[in-house]
XYZ file of C-alpha atoms in Angstrom:
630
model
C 32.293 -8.788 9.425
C 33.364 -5.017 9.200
C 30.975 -2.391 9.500
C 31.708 -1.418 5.490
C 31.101 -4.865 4.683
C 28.074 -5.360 6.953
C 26.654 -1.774 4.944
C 27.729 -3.045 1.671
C 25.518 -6.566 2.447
C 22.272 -4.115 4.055
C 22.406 -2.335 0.872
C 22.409 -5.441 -1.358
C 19.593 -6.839 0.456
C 17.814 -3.678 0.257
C 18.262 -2.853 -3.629
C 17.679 -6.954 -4.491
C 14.144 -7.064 -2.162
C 13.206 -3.994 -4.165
C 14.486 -5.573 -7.234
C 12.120 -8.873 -6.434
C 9.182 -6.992 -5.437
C 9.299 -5.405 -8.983
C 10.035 -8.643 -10.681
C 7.240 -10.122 -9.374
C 4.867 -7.769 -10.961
C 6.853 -7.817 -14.566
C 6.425 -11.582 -15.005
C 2.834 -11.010 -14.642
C 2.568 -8.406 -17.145
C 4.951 -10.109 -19.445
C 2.871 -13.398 -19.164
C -0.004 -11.367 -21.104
C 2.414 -9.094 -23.556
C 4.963 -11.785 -24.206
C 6.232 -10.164 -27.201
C 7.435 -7.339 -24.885
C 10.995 -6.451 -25.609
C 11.449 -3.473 -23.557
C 9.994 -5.541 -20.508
C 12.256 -8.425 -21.346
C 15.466 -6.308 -21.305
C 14.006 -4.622 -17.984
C 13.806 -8.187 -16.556
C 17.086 -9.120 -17.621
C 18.946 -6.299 -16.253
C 17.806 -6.563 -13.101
C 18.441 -10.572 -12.498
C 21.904 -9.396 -14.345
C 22.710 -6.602 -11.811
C 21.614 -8.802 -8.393
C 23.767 -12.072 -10.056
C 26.816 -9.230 -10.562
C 26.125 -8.092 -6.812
C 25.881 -11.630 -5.145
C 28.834 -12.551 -6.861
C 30.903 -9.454 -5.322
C 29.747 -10.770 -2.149
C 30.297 -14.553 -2.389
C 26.973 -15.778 -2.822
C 27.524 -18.624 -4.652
C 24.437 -20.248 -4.422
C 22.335 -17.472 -4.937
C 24.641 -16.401 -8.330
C 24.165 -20.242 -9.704
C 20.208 -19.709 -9.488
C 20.435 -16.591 -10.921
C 22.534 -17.122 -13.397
C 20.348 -19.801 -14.685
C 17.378 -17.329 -14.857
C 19.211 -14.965 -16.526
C 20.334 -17.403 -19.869
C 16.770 -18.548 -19.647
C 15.751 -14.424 -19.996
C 18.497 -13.799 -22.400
C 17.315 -16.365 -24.822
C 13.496 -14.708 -24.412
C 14.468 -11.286 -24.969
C 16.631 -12.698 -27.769
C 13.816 -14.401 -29.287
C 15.201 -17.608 -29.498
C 12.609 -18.848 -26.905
C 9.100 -17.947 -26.628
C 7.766 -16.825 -23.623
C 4.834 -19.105 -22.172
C 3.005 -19.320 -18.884
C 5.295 -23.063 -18.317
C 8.679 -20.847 -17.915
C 6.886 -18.061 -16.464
C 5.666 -20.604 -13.525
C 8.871 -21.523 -13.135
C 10.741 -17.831 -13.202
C 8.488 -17.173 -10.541
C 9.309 -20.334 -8.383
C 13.126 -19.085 -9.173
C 12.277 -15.696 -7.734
C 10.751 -17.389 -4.671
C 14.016 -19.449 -4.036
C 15.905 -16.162 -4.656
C 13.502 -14.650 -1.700
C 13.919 -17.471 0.662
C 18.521 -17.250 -0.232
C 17.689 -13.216 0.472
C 16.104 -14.272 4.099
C 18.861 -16.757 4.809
C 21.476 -14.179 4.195
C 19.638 -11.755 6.092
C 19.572 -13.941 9.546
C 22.111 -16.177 8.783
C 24.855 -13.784 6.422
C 25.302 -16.778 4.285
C 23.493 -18.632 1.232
C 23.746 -22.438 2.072
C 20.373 -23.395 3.892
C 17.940 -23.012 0.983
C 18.142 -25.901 -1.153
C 18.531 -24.801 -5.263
C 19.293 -28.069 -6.973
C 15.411 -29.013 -7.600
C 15.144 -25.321 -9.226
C 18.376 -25.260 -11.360
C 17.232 -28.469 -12.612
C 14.024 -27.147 -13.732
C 15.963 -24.549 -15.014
C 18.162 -26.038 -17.415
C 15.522 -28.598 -18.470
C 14.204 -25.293 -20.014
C 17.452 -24.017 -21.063
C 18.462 -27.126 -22.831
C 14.332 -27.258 -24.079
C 13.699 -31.039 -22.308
C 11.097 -29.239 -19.996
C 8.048 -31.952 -20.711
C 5.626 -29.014 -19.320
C 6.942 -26.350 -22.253
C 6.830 -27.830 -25.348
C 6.915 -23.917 -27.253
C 10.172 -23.460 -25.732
C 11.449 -26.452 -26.874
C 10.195 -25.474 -30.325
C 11.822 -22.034 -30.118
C 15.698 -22.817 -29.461
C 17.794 -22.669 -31.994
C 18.574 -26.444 -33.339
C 21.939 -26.180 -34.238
C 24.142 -27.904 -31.443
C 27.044 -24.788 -30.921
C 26.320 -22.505 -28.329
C 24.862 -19.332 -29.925
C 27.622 -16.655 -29.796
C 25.116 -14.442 -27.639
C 25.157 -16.828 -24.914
C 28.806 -17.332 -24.708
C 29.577 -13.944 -25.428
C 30.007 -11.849 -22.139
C 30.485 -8.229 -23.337
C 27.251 -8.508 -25.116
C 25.326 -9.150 -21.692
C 27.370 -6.576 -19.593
C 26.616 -3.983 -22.149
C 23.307 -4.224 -22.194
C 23.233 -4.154 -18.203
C 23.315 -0.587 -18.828
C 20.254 1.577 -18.399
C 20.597 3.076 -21.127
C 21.310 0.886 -24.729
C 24.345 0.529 -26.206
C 25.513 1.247 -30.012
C 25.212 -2.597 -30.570
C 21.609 -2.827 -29.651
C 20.374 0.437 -31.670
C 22.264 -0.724 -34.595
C 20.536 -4.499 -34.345
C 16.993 -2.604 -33.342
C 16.700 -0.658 -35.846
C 18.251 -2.567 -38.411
C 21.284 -0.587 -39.220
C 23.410 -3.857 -38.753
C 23.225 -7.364 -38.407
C 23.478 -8.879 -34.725
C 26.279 -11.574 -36.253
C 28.338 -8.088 -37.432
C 28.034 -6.446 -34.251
C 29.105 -9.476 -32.105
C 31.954 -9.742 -34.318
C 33.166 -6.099 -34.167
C 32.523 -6.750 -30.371
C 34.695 -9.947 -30.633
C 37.455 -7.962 -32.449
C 37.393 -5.155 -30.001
C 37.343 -7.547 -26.969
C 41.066 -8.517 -28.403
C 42.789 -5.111 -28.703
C 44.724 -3.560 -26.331
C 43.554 -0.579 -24.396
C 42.826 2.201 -25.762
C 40.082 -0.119 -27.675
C 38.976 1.282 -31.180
C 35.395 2.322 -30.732
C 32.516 -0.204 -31.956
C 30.943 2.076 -34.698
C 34.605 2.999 -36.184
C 34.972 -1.071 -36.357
C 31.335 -1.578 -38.160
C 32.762 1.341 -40.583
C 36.301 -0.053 -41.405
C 34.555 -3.777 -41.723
C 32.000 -1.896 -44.208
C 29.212 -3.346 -41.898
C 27.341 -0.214 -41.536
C 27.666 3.359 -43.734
C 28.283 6.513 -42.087
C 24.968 7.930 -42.271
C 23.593 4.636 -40.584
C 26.125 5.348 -37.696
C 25.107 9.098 -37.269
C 21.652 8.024 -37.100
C 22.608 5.172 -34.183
C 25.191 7.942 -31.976
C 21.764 10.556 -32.601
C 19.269 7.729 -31.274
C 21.913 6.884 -28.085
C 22.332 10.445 -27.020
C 18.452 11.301 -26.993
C 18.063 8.315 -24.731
C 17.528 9.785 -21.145
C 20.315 9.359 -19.176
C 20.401 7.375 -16.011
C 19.572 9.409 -12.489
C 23.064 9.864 -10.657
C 23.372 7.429 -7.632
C 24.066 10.265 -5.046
C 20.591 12.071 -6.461
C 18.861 10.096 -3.723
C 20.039 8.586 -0.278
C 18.403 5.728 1.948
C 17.492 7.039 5.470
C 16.328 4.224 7.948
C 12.801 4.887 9.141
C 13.518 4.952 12.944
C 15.610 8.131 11.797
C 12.662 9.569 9.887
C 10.068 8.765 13.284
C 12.800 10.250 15.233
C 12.528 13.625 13.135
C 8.792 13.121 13.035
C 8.453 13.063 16.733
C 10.164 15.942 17.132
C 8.519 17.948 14.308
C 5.065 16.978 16.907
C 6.825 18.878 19.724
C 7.724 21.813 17.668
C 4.373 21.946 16.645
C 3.158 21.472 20.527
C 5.089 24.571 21.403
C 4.193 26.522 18.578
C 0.572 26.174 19.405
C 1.364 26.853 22.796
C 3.489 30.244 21.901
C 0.762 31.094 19.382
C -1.733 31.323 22.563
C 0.927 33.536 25.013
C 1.002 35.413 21.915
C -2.503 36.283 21.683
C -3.190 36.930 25.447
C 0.112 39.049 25.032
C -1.529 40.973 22.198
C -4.949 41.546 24.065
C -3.239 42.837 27.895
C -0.084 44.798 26.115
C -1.424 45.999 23.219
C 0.481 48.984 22.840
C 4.034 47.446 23.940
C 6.004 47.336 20.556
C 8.000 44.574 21.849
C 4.412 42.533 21.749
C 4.108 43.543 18.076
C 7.393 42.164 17.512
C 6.800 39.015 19.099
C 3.406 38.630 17.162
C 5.181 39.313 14.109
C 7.984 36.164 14.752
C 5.587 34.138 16.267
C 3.565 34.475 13.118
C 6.832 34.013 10.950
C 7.638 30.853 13.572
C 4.179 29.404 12.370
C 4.773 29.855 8.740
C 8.316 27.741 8.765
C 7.044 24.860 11.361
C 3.849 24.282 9.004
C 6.217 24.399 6.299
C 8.767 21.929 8.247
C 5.900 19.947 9.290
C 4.757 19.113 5.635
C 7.984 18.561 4.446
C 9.078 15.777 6.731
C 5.338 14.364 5.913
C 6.690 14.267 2.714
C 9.688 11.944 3.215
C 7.588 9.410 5.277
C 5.140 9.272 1.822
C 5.308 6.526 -0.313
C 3.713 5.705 -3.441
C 0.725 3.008 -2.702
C 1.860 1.035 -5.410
C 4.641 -0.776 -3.462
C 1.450 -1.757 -1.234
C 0.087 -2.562 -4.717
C 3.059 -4.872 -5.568
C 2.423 -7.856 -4.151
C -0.987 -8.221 -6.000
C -0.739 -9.072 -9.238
C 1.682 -12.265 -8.610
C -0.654 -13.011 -5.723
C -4.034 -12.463 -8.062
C -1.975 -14.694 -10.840
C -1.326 -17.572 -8.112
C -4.307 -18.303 -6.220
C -6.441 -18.182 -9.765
C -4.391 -20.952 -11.172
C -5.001 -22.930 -8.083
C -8.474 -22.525 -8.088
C -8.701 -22.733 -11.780
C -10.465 -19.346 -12.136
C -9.407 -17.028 -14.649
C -9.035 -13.546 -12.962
C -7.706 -9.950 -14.645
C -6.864 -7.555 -12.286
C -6.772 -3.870 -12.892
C -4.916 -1.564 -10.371
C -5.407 2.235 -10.495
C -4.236 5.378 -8.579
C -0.920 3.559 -7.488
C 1.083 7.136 -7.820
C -1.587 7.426 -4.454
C 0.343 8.422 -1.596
C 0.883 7.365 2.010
C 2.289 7.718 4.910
C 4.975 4.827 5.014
C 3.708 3.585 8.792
C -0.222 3.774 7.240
C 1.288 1.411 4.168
C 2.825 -0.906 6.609
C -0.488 -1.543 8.786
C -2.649 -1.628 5.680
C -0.598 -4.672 3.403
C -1.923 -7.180 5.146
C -5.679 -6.640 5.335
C -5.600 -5.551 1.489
C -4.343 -9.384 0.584
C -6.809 -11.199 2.377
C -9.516 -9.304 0.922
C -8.138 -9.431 -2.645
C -7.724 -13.592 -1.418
C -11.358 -13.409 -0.796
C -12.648 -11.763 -3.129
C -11.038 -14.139 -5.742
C -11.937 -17.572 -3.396
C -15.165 -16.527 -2.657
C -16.513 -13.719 -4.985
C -15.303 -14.707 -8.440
C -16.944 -17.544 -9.711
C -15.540 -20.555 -12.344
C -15.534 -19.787 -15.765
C -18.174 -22.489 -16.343
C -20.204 -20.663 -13.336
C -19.688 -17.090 -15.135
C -21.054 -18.355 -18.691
C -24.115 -19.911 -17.388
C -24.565 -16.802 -15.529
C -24.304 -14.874 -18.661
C -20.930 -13.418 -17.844
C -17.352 -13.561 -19.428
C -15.656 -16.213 -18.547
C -12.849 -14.218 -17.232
C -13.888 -12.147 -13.551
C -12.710 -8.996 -13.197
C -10.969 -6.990 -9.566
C -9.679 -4.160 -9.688
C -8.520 -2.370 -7.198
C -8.544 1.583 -6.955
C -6.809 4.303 -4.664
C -7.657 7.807 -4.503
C -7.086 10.873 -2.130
C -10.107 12.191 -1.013
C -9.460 15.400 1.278
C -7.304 14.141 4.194
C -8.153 10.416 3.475
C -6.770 7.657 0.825
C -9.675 5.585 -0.379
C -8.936 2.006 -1.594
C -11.838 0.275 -3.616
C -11.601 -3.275 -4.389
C -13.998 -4.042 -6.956
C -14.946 -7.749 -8.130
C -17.686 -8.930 -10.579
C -18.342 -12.406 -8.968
C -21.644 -13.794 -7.382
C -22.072 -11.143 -4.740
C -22.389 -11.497 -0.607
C -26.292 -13.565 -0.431
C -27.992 -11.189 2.433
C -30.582 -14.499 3.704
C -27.039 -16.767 4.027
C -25.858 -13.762 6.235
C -28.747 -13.958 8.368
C -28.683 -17.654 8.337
C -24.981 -17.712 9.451
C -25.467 -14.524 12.356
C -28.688 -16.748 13.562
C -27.351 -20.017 14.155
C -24.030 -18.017 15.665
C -26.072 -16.454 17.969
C -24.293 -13.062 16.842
C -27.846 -11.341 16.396
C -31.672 -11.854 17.258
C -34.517 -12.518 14.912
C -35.498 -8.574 16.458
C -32.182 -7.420 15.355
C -32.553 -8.544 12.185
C -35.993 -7.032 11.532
C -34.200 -3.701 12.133
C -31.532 -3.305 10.051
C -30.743 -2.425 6.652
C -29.638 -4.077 4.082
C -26.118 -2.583 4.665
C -25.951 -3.099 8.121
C -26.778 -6.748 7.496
C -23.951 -6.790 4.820
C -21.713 -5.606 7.639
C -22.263 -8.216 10.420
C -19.698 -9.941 8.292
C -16.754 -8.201 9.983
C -18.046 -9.622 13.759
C -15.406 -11.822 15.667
C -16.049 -15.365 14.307
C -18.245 -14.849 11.473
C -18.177 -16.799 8.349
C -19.803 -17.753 5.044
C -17.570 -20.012 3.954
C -18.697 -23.471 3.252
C -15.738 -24.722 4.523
C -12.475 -23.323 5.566
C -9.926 -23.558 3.374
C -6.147 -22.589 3.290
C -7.351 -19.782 1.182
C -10.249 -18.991 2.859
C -13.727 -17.859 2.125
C -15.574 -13.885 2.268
C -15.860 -13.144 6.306
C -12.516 -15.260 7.399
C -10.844 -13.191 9.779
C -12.539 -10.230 8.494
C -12.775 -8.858 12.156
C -9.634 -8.746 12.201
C -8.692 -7.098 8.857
C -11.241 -4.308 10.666
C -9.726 -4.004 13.969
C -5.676 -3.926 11.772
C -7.753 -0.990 9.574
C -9.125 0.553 12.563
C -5.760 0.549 14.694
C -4.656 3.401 12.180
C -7.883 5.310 12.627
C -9.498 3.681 9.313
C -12.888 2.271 8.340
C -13.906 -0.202 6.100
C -17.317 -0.679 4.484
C -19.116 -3.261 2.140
C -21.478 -2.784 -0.302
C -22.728 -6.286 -2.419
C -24.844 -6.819 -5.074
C -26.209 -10.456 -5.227
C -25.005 -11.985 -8.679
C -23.317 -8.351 -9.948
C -20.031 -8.454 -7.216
C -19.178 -6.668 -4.401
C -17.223 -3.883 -3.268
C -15.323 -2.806 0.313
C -14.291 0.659 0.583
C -11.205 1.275 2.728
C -10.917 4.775 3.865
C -7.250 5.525 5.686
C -5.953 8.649 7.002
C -2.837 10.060 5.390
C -0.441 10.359 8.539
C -1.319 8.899 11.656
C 0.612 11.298 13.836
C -0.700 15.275 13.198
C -4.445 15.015 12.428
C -7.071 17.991 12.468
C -9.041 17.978 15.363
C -12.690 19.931 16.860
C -12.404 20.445 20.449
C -15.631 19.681 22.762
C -16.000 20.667 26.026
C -17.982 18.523 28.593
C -18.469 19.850 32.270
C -15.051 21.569 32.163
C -13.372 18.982 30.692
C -11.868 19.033 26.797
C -11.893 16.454 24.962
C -10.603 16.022 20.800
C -12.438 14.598 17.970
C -11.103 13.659 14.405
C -12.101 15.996 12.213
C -12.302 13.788 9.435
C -14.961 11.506 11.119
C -17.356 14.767 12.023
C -20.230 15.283 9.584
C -21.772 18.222 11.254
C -22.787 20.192 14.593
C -26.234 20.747 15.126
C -27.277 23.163 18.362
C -30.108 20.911 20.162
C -32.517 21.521 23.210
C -33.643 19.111 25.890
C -36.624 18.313 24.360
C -35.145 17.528 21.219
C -33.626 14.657 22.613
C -36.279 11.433 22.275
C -36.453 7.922 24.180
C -36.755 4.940 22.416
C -36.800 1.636 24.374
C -34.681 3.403 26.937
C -31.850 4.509 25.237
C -31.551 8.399 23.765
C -32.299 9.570 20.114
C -32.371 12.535 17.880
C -34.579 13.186 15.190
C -32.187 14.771 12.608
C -33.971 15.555 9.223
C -34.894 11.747 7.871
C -32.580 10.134 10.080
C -33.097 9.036 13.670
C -29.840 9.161 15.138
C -28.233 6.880 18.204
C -26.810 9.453 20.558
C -23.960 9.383 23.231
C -23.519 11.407 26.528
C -19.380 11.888 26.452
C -20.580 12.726 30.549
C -21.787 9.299 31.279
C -19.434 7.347 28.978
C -16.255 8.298 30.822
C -18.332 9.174 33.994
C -18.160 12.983 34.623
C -19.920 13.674 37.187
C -22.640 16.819 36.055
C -23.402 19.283 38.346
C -27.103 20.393 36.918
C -28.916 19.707 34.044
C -28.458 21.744 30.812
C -31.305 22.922 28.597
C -29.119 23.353 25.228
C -26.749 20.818 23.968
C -24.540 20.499 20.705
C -24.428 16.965 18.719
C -21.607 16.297 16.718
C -22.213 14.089 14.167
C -19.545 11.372 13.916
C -19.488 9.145 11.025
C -17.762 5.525 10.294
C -18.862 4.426 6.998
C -22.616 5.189 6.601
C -23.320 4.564 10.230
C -23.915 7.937 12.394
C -23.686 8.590 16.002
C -24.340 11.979 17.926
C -21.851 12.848 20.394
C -23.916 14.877 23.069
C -21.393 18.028 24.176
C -21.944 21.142 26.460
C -19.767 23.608 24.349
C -17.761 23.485 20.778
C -14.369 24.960 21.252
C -12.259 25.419 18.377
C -10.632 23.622 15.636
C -6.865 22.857 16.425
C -4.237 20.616 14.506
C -3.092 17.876 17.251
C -0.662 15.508 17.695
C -1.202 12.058 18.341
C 0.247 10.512 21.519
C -0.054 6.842 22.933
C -1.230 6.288 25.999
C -1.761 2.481 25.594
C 0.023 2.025 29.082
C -2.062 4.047 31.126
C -5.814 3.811 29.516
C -5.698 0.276 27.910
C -8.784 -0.627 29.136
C -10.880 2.453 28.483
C -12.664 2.206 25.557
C -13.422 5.170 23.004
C -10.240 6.668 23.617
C -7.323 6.636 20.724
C -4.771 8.494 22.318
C -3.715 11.889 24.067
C -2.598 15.254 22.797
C -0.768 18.530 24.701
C -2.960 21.916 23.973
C -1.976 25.203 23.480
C -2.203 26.015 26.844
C -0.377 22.820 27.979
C -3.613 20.741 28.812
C -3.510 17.127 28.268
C -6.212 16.495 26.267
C -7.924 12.575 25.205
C -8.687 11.932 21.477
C -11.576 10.111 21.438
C -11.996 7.353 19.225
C -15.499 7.680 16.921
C -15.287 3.882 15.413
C -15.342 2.567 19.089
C -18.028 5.223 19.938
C -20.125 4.603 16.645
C -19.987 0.502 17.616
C -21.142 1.169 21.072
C -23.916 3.512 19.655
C -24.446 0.615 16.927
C -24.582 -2.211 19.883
C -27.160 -0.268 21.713
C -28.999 0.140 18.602
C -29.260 -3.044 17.641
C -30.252 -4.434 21.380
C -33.844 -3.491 20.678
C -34.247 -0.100 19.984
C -37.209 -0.540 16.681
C -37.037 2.555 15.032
């Protein structure tokens, strides 16, 4: 295959996943507004414009299914079908075949493994209305035996392809014309020879339509936005946009590190005007790489709504198979994100949405003996808070039950009867997200509240996220995902410890607080602070990555690190400064040192560790919990 051709097929595949991702989504609204017109055409045009594309390649199987599909949609938006869930279940199990033709072609550059003669049966069982499962479609085609004219009438279908609508559809609309006049001024102008007589100057001569009527239509077309010009946007593959990212990190390493020559500069040669100048482009220098930095944060954004996407089909799915009867309700999708944070986060978000359906939303006959609707409600809500994105999921189902918890963590052995006695309601909620925990009767293919929910944790944490449950018994439950916005340049507050500097995430610090020796308490052995109504676990960075200390201080700083509502206090000799960093991995060389999330370069070349608070607040947690009764 040429390179063109091989571009031509990466672009198809590209537009028609998009394409699919969207459909999904549309079916599911349409299945609750099936009177939708608008959404109807939408659908159509896109099945139309991936059959047209498939076609230009050679697809042929992949053009047969969706071919089908699209008489099935034309007769829908048409209104000569009715839209029911029956067809909608089995547009959807079209679009899946369509998928698993799209993966074929992508490893295999043709369309022949994936079997379609089981679907495009289906298909035209509904298309010729013998499906025994729709009996309202069946009702809804037209009786008489010859093919409507729509359906064997191409132009028709091409034109309305088109983004915008034609002349034909605003007349039929709005009721200027008839739709048997207009597909018989089409027919007529399908026959002439080129130059073809315009539509509306065929409706006139044919007396179909008066002049006023066809001023009104030509008014109504124009007003219609116009569709955005192809070159307006251009794909870049994301390797290329890491590349530029990367590089925007060392720009921003030497800036800092020219910022503090600079300054030292400044303070020895004060009077030297050449110093002035160089303050005065070093300043400019740090105005365009913020300004370059931000940008190409910009490009690597993406709306959280293609995160979003795969939810509603998912939601519509899995409640049909456990007979439940779920409405989900997504806000904030405009939410942005950094495309390699969206990537990490997709699958953690479905297994809790599969969870919170399976095991959180009850049956409706469960729900109205409660009290409740029958129907449960999730919704699931994004929202930038500061430098983080904050995903709720929200369901109204029976709630986590805190005693089956302890139960569960007992007979695992995951926690004493001590333990227990010393945590908080919270905390208890939380033991779900341990390494083989479970309160699941019985595991499932969909799974229960607490499957693998260790690991949805450790996928969240891997981008420097948290997650966080809060549960009601019998009112629902709620996790709280809280992610940063880029994963490469974070905001960072330097701590020194005997000499050495080391970086924590700003957005995890609560506070500093300046401390003395004998603030410091014991309890059970291990070290706490007293801070306000709070007694707080605290951490020596010295002994954790053993520094050796050459005497014993009298005055300390604490930094408060947060994950969730847990706190730890990070013991430090000095607070430095606030600096912006960038991330490095160092996965190679410190794999098996824990608390430590990567590396940065300082302004005056240092390499400096990034310590990582989750890891620190567990350890803090684990000592905690192993007896500490406060």
């Amino acid at each position: 295959m040429s390179d063109e051709m091989q571009e031509i097929l990466n672009d198809f595949l590209t537009e028609s996943n998009e394409m699919l991702e969207v459909l999904d989504q549309r079916f599911v609204t349409l299945e609750s507004d099936p009177t939708n017109t608008d959404l109807l055409n939408e659908i159509f045009r896109a099945m139309h414009s991936m059959k047209g594309s498939a076609g230009f390649l050679g697809f042929n199987h992949l053009v047969d299914v969706a071919h089908r599909g699209e008489n099935i949609l034309n007769k829908l938006r048409q209104a000569e079908m009715a839209v029911n869930p029956a067809i909608i279940s089995v547009i959807l199990e079209t679009i899946d075949v369509i998928k698993a033709i799209m993966a074929d072609i992508r490893e295999s550059g043709t369309d022949n493994h994936v079997a379609t003669a089981a679907i495009a049966s289906k298909l035209d069982e509904i298309l010729n209305g013998t499906a025994p499962s729709a009996p309202q479609a069946s009702a809804h085609v037209e009786p008489t035996p010859a093919a409507p004219k729509v359906d064997t009438f191409t132009p028709a279908q091409e034109a309305s392809a088109a983004p915008t609508p034609t002349l034909g559809e605003i007349l039929v609309n709005d009721g200027l014309a008839s739709k048997e006049q207009v597909l018989d001024a089409l027919t007529a102008q399908q026959h002439q020879p080129e130059p073809k007589t315009p539509l509306g100057e065929i409706l006139l001569q044919a007396k179909a339509i008066t002049e006023r009527a066809l001023d009104q239509a030509l008014h109504k077309q124009e007003k219609q936005p116009k569709p955005v010009e192809e070159d307006a946007t251009i794909r870049v593959e994301t390797k290329r946009l890491d590349s530029v990212m990367n590089l925007v990190g060392e720009l921003v390493l030497g800036r800092n590190r020219l910022i503090k020559i600079g300054t030292q500069l400044e303070q020895n040669h004060e009077a030297d005007p050449q110093v002035r100048v160089l303050s005065e482009t070093l300043a400019q220098l740090n105005l365009v790489t913020t300004d370059l930095q931000l940008a190409v944060m910009k490009t690597r954004m993406l709306p959280i709504k293609k995160v979003f996407a795969k939810l509603p089909r998912m939601v519509r799915d899995l409640s049909q198979k456990l007979n439940k009867q779920v409405h989900l309700e997504m806000r904030g999708e405009e939410t942005e994100l950094d495309k390699s944070v969206a990537d990490e986060i997709g699958d953690p978000l479905v297994h809790l949405v599969r969870n919170a359906i399976d095991h959180g939303i009850e049956t409706p006959a469960e729900r109205q003996a409660k009290g409740k609707q029958a129907g449960g409600q999730l919704t699931i809500a994004a929202s930038q808070e500061g430098n983080s994105i904050v995903i709720r999921i929200n369901d109204d189902g029976r709630g986590i039950q805190v005693e089956k918890i302890k139960e569960k963590a007992l007979a695992k052995g995951l926690v004493s009867e001590a333990e227990l006695a010393t945590m908080e309601h919270r905390e208890v909620l939380n033991l779900i997200f341990l390494p083989g925990f479970s309160t699941a009767e019985q595991v499932t293919d969909v799974s229960g509240r607490g499957v693998g929910m260790d690991v949805v944790r450790t996928n969240i944490r891997k981008i420097n996220g948290s997650v966080d449950l809060e549960s009601e018994p019998g009112k629902g439950s709620q996790i709280i995902i809280k992610l940063p916005l880029t994963i490469a340049i974070i905001q960072a507050l330097m701590v020194e410890v005997e000499r050495s500097i080391f970086a924590i995430p700003l957005s995890t610090v609560i506070e500093a607080v300046r401390i003395s020796r004998s603030d410091i308490k014991t309890i059970n052995g291990r070290e706490v602070l007293h801070l306000r109504d709070r007694v707080l676990p605290l951490i020596r960075l010295a002994q954790e990555f053993d520094i050796p200390t050459d005497k014993e201080r009298e005055r300390f700083y604490v930094v408060v690190a947060a994950l969730g509502d847990r706190r730890v206090g990070v013991v430090v000799d000095e607070l430095r400064s606030q600096e912006e960093v960038v991330i490095k991995s160092i996965w190679d060389y410190l794999e098996t040192v824990k608390g430590v999330s990567g590396a940065t370069i300082t302004g005056e070349g240092k390499v400096v560790l990034i310590l990582d608070t989750s890891e620190l607040v567990q350890n803090a947690q684990a000592w905690h919990n192993s007896g500490m009764a406060v």
